[in-house]
Amino acid sequence: MTPRFALGILVAGTVVVGAATMGERIVARQGNTSRTTVIYWEKWTGKEGEDMRKVVDAFNASQDRILVHYLSISGVDQKTLLATSGGNPPDIAGIWQDQVLQFADNGALMDLSPYARATGVRREQYIPAYWDPLTDRGHLLALPSTPASITLHVRPDLVPAQFASPETFPKTLEGLDALSDQITRRSKNGSLELAGFLPSNPGWWNWAWGPLFGADLLKGGRPTLNSPEMIRAFTWTGSYAKRYGSQAVQTFQSGFGNFSSPQDPFMTGKVATELNGVWKANYINIYRKELKWFAVPFPYPADRPDLAGHSILSQDVLVIPRGAKHPREAFEFIRFVQRQDVMEGLCLSHGKTSPLQSVSEEFFRRHSNPQIRLFDALARSPQAITLPHTGMYPQMGAELGNAFQEVNTGSKTPRQALNDAQRRVDGLWEIYQTQVVNP
Amino acid sequence: MGILFATPWIFGFLLFLLYPLVASFGTSFTNYSILRPPKWIGVSNYRELAQDAVFHTALKNTLVYVIGAVPLGTVLAIALALLLNSRVKGLPVYRTLLFLPTLVPMVAQATLFLWVFNGDYGILNAALRGLGMNPPNWLGDPGWAKGTLIVLAGWGCGQAMVIYLAGLQNVPVSLYEAAELDGATAWQKTRNVTLPMISPVIMFNVIMGMIGAIQVFAVPQVMFPGGAPARSTYMFAMYLYDNAFLFQRMGYASAMAWVMFVIILLLTLVALRISDRYVHYETN
Amino acid sequence: MRRTDLSTRLKWLRTAATHVALVAASTLFVMPMLWMLTTAVKPIEETMTSPPRWIPSQVLWENFPKAVTYGSEQLGYIPFLAYAVNTSIITVLCVIGSVVSNAVVGYSFARLRWPGRDLFFGITLATMMVPFPVTMVPSFALFKWLGWVGTFKPLWVPSFFAGAFSIFLLRQFFKTIPMDLAEAAKIDGASEFQIFSDIILPLSRPALAVTALFTFMGAWNDFLGPLIYLVDQRTFTLSLGLQAYQTQHGGTPWNLLMAASAMVILPVVIVFFFAQKAFIQGIATSGLK
């Protein structure tokens, strides 16, 4: 063995042993403190992340037993699930309401009820539409961090004068359709320049079109994707692709800038109206402060005035994954966030509504959204639409999204697409019942 | 002594291949969410696979991709290797340029081509519009989205190309000279001398290409999350991953993995059977 | 006279045609990457123009450092430098492990005799047909049991146990080395290990280079492995980082995204540039037959 060879082996061996023992620890260094460290994974970056970080700092400063460590994680829901499966979860995860029941069904979440009872967190303190979806068979699975209501935003400068105010804007979907057709404009070569309304923009709530037409996604406790209201809803969304040209719409949309940038389609005037959430005002204030806009409750089908005042509700939530090392301390932080002053401060900075029943006048006064009262009223309305309450929602959502795309690209009729989705969901439901719910 | 030298692989084989192979076979008969202990359910998973419409879609998509990507990659790689095998100036430059795409990490490839194929701002559509055509929105059109993946596969044929090049350079010049004496044209030389002489390499590359194409994951996962649009780009491995780590159905995913394995075995057997007829081995 | 004139003209035509074809193919292959580079240095408004412009009005070289520090004053920015370090650590470990273990095992299959050797080699080849998803779930469970999920270990430890493709490559190569060298050494009393390290290895540089390069590319580009096993965002690799960058809450401007992609590609290009000659030679002499 030549000396050079032996040296090579020694170097390689040192590198290996060194990296093996220190490798990721060099990179994922964590401070050593006498306080209990609680790891908190959250989806928010940028300004929203900073706002939450301020809450974390306030909590850390308010006591000396617990240190919450805030981490921005992209794809936080997937990562949390993977980490929980791998036996290495964070103590708190900030996920979306969409997956709470699914995670719980798979045994990935801790039951928060005993902690809530011990610290005086009760249902009466919350708007029911935000509390109820987070419970299942008597167990509390999550608590809200920032909720939102979602409805139609309008640019009065792109809409004919007689409709350019909240009072005069069309109240029915038929009115919206006619208005949109009037507004939509093409350039000389046939491509779209301005669209009155596009159901596919931003395309984040395809599960909700049916309920906006009065459909019940869990009729009789079973996922129902092909009820008459659902077919009617998807016929309506598909009609836009038909009228404006499916390919033209796709090409038009592929050129839309990011919602968190000055190139946002609503802000740059590529669409005159847009279904979006209460947080939109925040972004407009940052990127196009001088923009004039207003919001109205989403229009309803003319023959269903009982649906008036409806909007879509969503929320960001906080959960404690199973296997978390410090659940009690983790809940102390979550409890802190639920305090009215803290919650209002957080929701103010994010431009969202508050999930609590009691709201202070100051919240409304200081809110960045000039129409916050409308969004708050929409959240309290009995017509508010929330996610179907089942752990199978992610699959339902995937099927509905798929059906939406199929109808939009014209590859299937609404009836076909929804019947296929229904058939598939029926099969999944059976399996879900036998394998997950009652194993 | 020989066994001593082979111990790393013996361990590796047992630990990372044989054990997972057997374990996944067993898991495929259970309902397993990794957060709860596995529960035996017999052939339920396989029965469910037979009726799973999304699985059939994923299978079909993957097959279409394989049928498109493997021949395209092979033909391109051989053609380019033939070009590079000639005695022209500047070969190292061409070789590097043609091999460059394979060095690009898959995530970067996906990101880059999301940009290239963009319906509004991408250079491809700009070029096509400049020629007077009205191109579709490649990424948003279910009929065309798979095509973009196949094009990407062709773009990355550099690795196979280099292997073919090495194989071409091993072909004895004497065979070409003999053919020339018989008055063969360039095409005849290619067909009767070159291709048969590199046929073992072709077989190797085609089989490896097939095995790789069936498992394609990273690029479609990044370019088309969820198999959008309308699941037209939902591939076998993507559905497997979703079932294992998103829906927490590891038993079902294991059953799927074994179906994939069996398909690969069958296709390889078919390829080997065909190759018996066409592949010419140099007897040393 | 006339016949030679015709044949030289034909030859010239063929050379010209070959050049044309190569130029066309190279242009097509390289164009997306050129496009990436021009987009990377554009100001954001010029990235979203229709028809797209090739030449930016101003070259913003600062887009490159900007891409890796984008939002660094804010939370959740993608620490590309840290990711590069992570990826490098994992890749170096993989390359070391792969070269060492595959050389040793390849040698065993090529030059040493032991019972069941050829049968086991056939089985080894067969394992190349086992798709990754088959072993994915039990491997995940295994690593979870070991407590290695969330660390780098699942990504590099397996490379120390050799892999079928590289075993195959190196075995073929070792077989081409004439036996007499080893015979002579054995007569001089050298041990098997000495023959391996002093005679065979120095002759095998090209093949080892090929193994190292393939392993390097595989580890640097690996996406699924880090996706499953890496948990803490600070431990992510470049592949994961690039994907996270792209899907970031709020999205990323295209010019910065292209700049980041360019920087992720660069190290591999550099390594390949230096290893090129050894690489081609290695593939040629390993004789994939």
PDB file of N, CA and C in Angstrom, chain B residues 175-217:
ATOM      1  N   LEU B 175     -14.308  -3.634 -40.619  1.00  0.00           N
ATOM      2  CA  LEU B 175     -15.627  -4.003 -41.134  1.00  0.00           C
ATOM      3  C   LEU B 175     -16.130  -2.949 -42.112  1.00  0.00           C
ATOM      4  N   TYR B 176     -15.893  -1.672 -41.774  1.00  0.00           N
ATOM      5  CA  TYR B 176     -16.328  -0.612 -42.679  1.00  0.00           C
ATOM      6  C   TYR B 176     -15.575  -0.690 -43.992  1.00  0.00           C
ATOM      7  N   GLU B 177     -14.254  -0.970 -43.872  1.00  0.00           N
ATOM      8  CA  GLU B 177     -13.445  -1.025 -45.104  1.00  0.00           C
ATOM      9  C   GLU B 177     -13.936  -2.151 -45.996  1.00  0.00           C
ATOM     10  N   ALA B 178     -14.260  -3.279 -45.347  1.00  0.00           N
ATOM     11  CA  ALA B 178     -14.756  -4.411 -46.139  1.00  0.00           C
ATOM     12  C   ALA B 178     -16.049  -4.039 -46.848  1.00  0.00           C
ATOM     13  N   ALA B 179     -16.917  -3.330 -46.123  1.00  0.00           N
ATOM     14  CA  ALA B 179     -18.192  -2.940 -46.743  1.00  0.00           C
ATOM     15  C   ALA B 179     -17.963  -1.994 -47.900  1.00  0.00           C
ATOM     16  N   GLU B 180     -17.015  -1.067 -47.698  1.00  0.00           N
ATOM     17  CA  GLU B 180     -16.750  -0.097 -48.762  1.00  0.00           C
ATOM     18  C   GLU B 180     -16.244  -0.799 -50.009  1.00  0.00           C
ATOM     19  N   LEU B 181     -15.411  -1.833 -49.795  1.00  0.00           N
ATOM     20  CA  LEU B 181     -14.908  -2.568 -50.947  1.00  0.00           C
ATOM     21  C   LEU B 181     -16.038  -3.211 -51.724  1.00  0.00           C
ATOM     22  N   ASP B 182     -17.095  -3.619 -50.972  1.00  0.00           N
ATOM     23  CA  ASP B 182     -18.259  -4.194 -51.644  1.00  0.00           C
ATOM     24  C   ASP B 182     -19.139  -3.140 -52.267  1.00  0.00           C
ATOM     25  N   GLY B 183     -18.768  -1.858 -52.117  1.00  0.00           N
ATOM     26  CA  GLY B 183     -19.524  -0.789 -52.764  1.00  0.00           C
ATOM     27  C   GLY B 183     -20.752  -0.364 -51.978  1.00  0.00           C
ATOM     28  N   ALA B 184     -20.707  -0.499 -50.662  1.00  0.00           N
ATOM     29  CA  ALA B 184     -21.892  -0.112 -49.878  1.00  0.00           C
ATOM     30  C   ALA B 184     -21.999   1.402 -49.756  1.00  0.00           C
ATOM     31  N   THR B 185     -23.235   1.900 -49.732  1.00  0.00           N
ATOM     32  CA  THR B 185     -23.455   3.331 -49.502  1.00  0.00           C
ATOM     33  C   THR B 185     -23.425   3.599 -48.002  1.00  0.00           C
ATOM     34  N   ALA B 186     -23.466   4.871 -47.671  1.00  0.00           N
ATOM     35  CA  ALA B 186     -23.428   5.234 -46.251  1.00  0.00           C
ATOM     36  C   ALA B 186     -24.589   4.598 -45.499  1.00  0.00           C
ATOM     37  N   TRP B 187     -25.765   4.666 -46.066  1.00  0.00           N
ATOM     38  CA  TRP B 187     -26.922   4.101 -45.395  1.00  0.00           C
ATOM     39  C   TRP B 187     -26.771   2.593 -45.231  1.00  0.00           C
ATOM     40  N   GLN B 188     -26.262   1.925 -46.278  1.00  0.00           N
ATOM     41  CA  GLN B 188     -26.101   0.473 -46.178  1.00  0.00           C
ATOM     42  C   GLN B 188     -25.060   0.111 -45.125  1.00  0.00           C
ATOM     43  N   LYS B 189     -24.028   0.947 -45.071  1.00  0.00           N
ATOM     44  CA  LYS B 189     -23.013   0.686 -44.041  1.00  0.00           C
ATOM     45  C   LYS B 189     -23.634   0.793 -42.656  1.00  0.00           C
ATOM     46  N   THR B 190     -24.408   1.854 -42.473  1.00  0.00           N
ATOM     47  CA  THR B 190     -25.045   2.033 -41.184  1.00  0.00           C
ATOM     48  C   THR B 190     -25.926   0.853 -40.846  1.00  0.00           C
ATOM     49  N   ARG B 191     -26.721   0.434 -41.833  1.00  0.00           N
ATOM     50  CA  ARG B 191     -27.715  -0.574 -41.543  1.00  0.00           C
ATOM     51  C   ARG B 191     -27.087  -1.950 -41.337  1.00  0.00           C
ATOM     52  N   ASN B 192     -26.080  -2.258 -42.120  1.00  0.00           N
ATOM     53  CA  ASN B 192     -25.556  -3.619 -42.070  1.00  0.00           C
ATOM     54  C   ASN B 192     -24.325  -3.785 -41.199  1.00  0.00           C
ATOM     55  N   VAL B 193     -23.633  -2.703 -40.895  1.00  0.00           N
ATOM     56  CA  VAL B 193     -22.439  -2.845 -40.068  1.00  0.00           C
ATOM     57  C   VAL B 193     -22.645  -2.178 -38.712  1.00  0.00           C
ATOM     58  N   THR B 194     -22.929  -0.872 -38.747  1.00  0.00           N
ATOM     59  CA  THR B 194     -22.987  -0.114 -37.499  1.00  0.00           C
ATOM     60  C   THR B 194     -24.045  -0.638 -36.550  1.00  0.00           C
ATOM     61  N   LEU B 195     -25.285  -0.639 -37.018  1.00  0.00           N
ATOM     62  CA  LEU B 195     -26.370  -0.994 -36.107  1.00  0.00           C
ATOM     63  C   LEU B 195     -26.210  -2.393 -35.521  1.00  0.00           C
ATOM     64  N   PRO B 196     -25.913  -3.383 -36.316  1.00  0.00           N
ATOM     65  CA  PRO B 196     -25.737  -4.702 -35.699  1.00  0.00           C
ATOM     66  C   PRO B 196     -24.597  -4.715 -34.678  1.00  0.00           C
ATOM     67  N   MET B 197     -23.504  -3.990 -35.013  1.00  0.00           N
ATOM     68  CA  MET B 197     -22.373  -4.030 -34.089  1.00  0.00           C
ATOM     69  C   MET B 197     -22.682  -3.351 -32.768  1.00  0.00           C
ATOM     70  N   ILE B 198     -23.529  -2.366 -32.757  1.00  0.00           N
ATOM     71  CA  ILE B 198     -23.845  -1.740 -31.465  1.00  0.00           C
ATOM     72  C   ILE B 198     -25.163  -2.244 -30.901  1.00  0.00           C
ATOM     73  N   SER B 199     -25.695  -3.299 -31.486  1.00  0.00           N
ATOM     74  CA  SER B 199     -26.991  -3.765 -30.991  1.00  0.00           C
ATOM     75  C   SER B 199     -26.992  -4.169 -29.514  1.00  0.00           C
ATOM     76  N   PRO B 200     -25.908  -4.715 -28.966  1.00  0.00           N
ATOM     77  CA  PRO B 200     -25.964  -4.974 -27.516  1.00  0.00           C
ATOM     78  C   PRO B 200     -26.130  -3.686 -26.716  1.00  0.00           C
ATOM     79  N   VAL B 201     -25.454  -2.635 -27.185  1.00  0.00           N
ATOM     80  CA  VAL B 201     -25.575  -1.358 -26.488  1.00  0.00           C
ATOM     81  C   VAL B 201     -27.000  -0.826 -26.597  1.00  0.00           C
ATOM     82  N   ILE B 202     -27.564  -0.973 -27.813  1.00  0.00           N
ATOM     83  CA  ILE B 202     -28.946  -0.522 -27.996  1.00  0.00           C
ATOM     84  C   ILE B 202     -29.862  -1.250 -27.025  1.00  0.00           C
ATOM     85  N   MET B 203     -29.667  -2.575 -26.948  1.00  0.00           N
ATOM     86  CA  MET B 203     -30.533  -3.344 -26.069  1.00  0.00           C
ATOM     87  C   MET B 203     -30.405  -2.874 -24.635  1.00  0.00           C
ATOM     88  N   PHE B 204     -29.167  -2.696 -24.189  1.00  0.00           N
ATOM     89  CA  PHE B 204     -28.938  -2.236 -22.818  1.00  0.00           C
ATOM     90  C   PHE B 204     -29.630  -0.903 -22.580  1.00  0.00           C
ATOM     91  N   ASN B 205     -29.413   0.046 -23.477  1.00  0.00           N
ATOM     92  CA  ASN B 205     -29.979   1.375 -23.280  1.00  0.00           C
ATOM     93  C   ASN B 205     -31.500   1.368 -23.335  1.00  0.00           C
ATOM     94  N   VAL B 206     -32.054   0.569 -24.259  1.00  0.00           N
ATOM     95  CA  VAL B 206     -33.509   0.545 -24.360  1.00  0.00           C
ATOM     96  C   VAL B 206     -34.119  -0.019 -23.087  1.00  0.00           C
ATOM     97  N   ILE B 207     -33.514  -1.096 -22.570  1.00  0.00           N
ATOM     98  CA  ILE B 207     -34.071  -1.687 -21.353  1.00  0.00           C
ATOM     99  C   ILE B 207     -33.939  -0.722 -20.180  1.00  0.00           C
ATOM    100  N   MET B 208     -32.744  -0.123 -20.014  1.00  0.00           N
ATOM    101  CA  MET B 208     -32.568   0.828 -18.918  1.00  0.00           C
ATOM    102  C   MET B 208     -33.498   2.029 -19.105  1.00  0.00           C
ATOM    103  N   GLY B 209     -33.645   2.476 -20.352  1.00  0.00           N
ATOM    104  CA  GLY B 209     -34.525   3.614 -20.617  1.00  0.00           C
ATOM    105  C   GLY B 209     -35.957   3.306 -20.250  1.00  0.00           C
ATOM    106  N   MET B 210     -36.380   2.090 -20.573  1.00  0.00           N
ATOM    107  CA  MET B 210     -37.744   1.686 -20.260  1.00  0.00           C
ATOM    108  C   MET B 210     -37.964   1.668 -18.744  1.00  0.00           C
ATOM    109  N   ILE B 211     -36.994   1.047 -18.043  1.00  0.00           N
ATOM    110  CA  ILE B 211     -37.132   0.950 -16.595  1.00  0.00           C
ATOM    111  C   ILE B 211     -37.201   2.337 -15.974  1.00  0.00           C
ATOM    112  N   GLY B 212     -36.369   3.246 -16.475  1.00  0.00           N
ATOM    113  CA  GLY B 212     -36.388   4.605 -15.955  1.00  0.00           C
ATOM    114  C   GLY B 212     -37.677   5.323 -16.287  1.00  0.00           C
ATOM    115  N   ALA B 213     -38.161   5.146 -17.523  1.00  0.00           N
ATOM    116  CA  ALA B 213     -39.344   5.892 -17.940  1.00  0.00           C
ATOM    117  C   ALA B 213     -40.572   5.459 -17.156  1.00  0.00           C
ATOM    118  N   ILE B 214     -40.665   4.186 -16.824  1.00  0.00           N
ATOM    119  CA  ILE B 214     -41.835   3.728 -16.083  1.00  0.00           C
ATOM    120  C   ILE B 214     -41.877   4.374 -14.702  1.00  0.00           C
ATOM    121  N   GLN B 215     -40.690   4.700 -14.146  1.00  0.00           N
ATOM    122  CA  GLN B 215     -40.671   5.251 -12.802  1.00  0.00           C
ATOM    123  C   GLN B 215     -40.650   6.768 -12.776  1.00  0.00           C
ATOM    124  N   VAL B 216     -40.841   7.432 -13.902  1.00  0.00           N
ATOM    125  CA  VAL B 216     -40.653   8.886 -13.975  1.00  0.00           C
ATOM    126  C   VAL B 216     -41.441   9.586 -12.882  1.00  0.00           C
ATOM    127  N   PHE B 217     -40.784  10.486 -12.157  1.00  0.00           N
ATOM    128  CA  PHE B 217     -41.437  11.129 -11.019  1.00  0.00           C
ATOM    129  C   PHE B 217     -41.112  12.615 -10.912  1.00  0.00           C
TER     130      PHE B 217
END
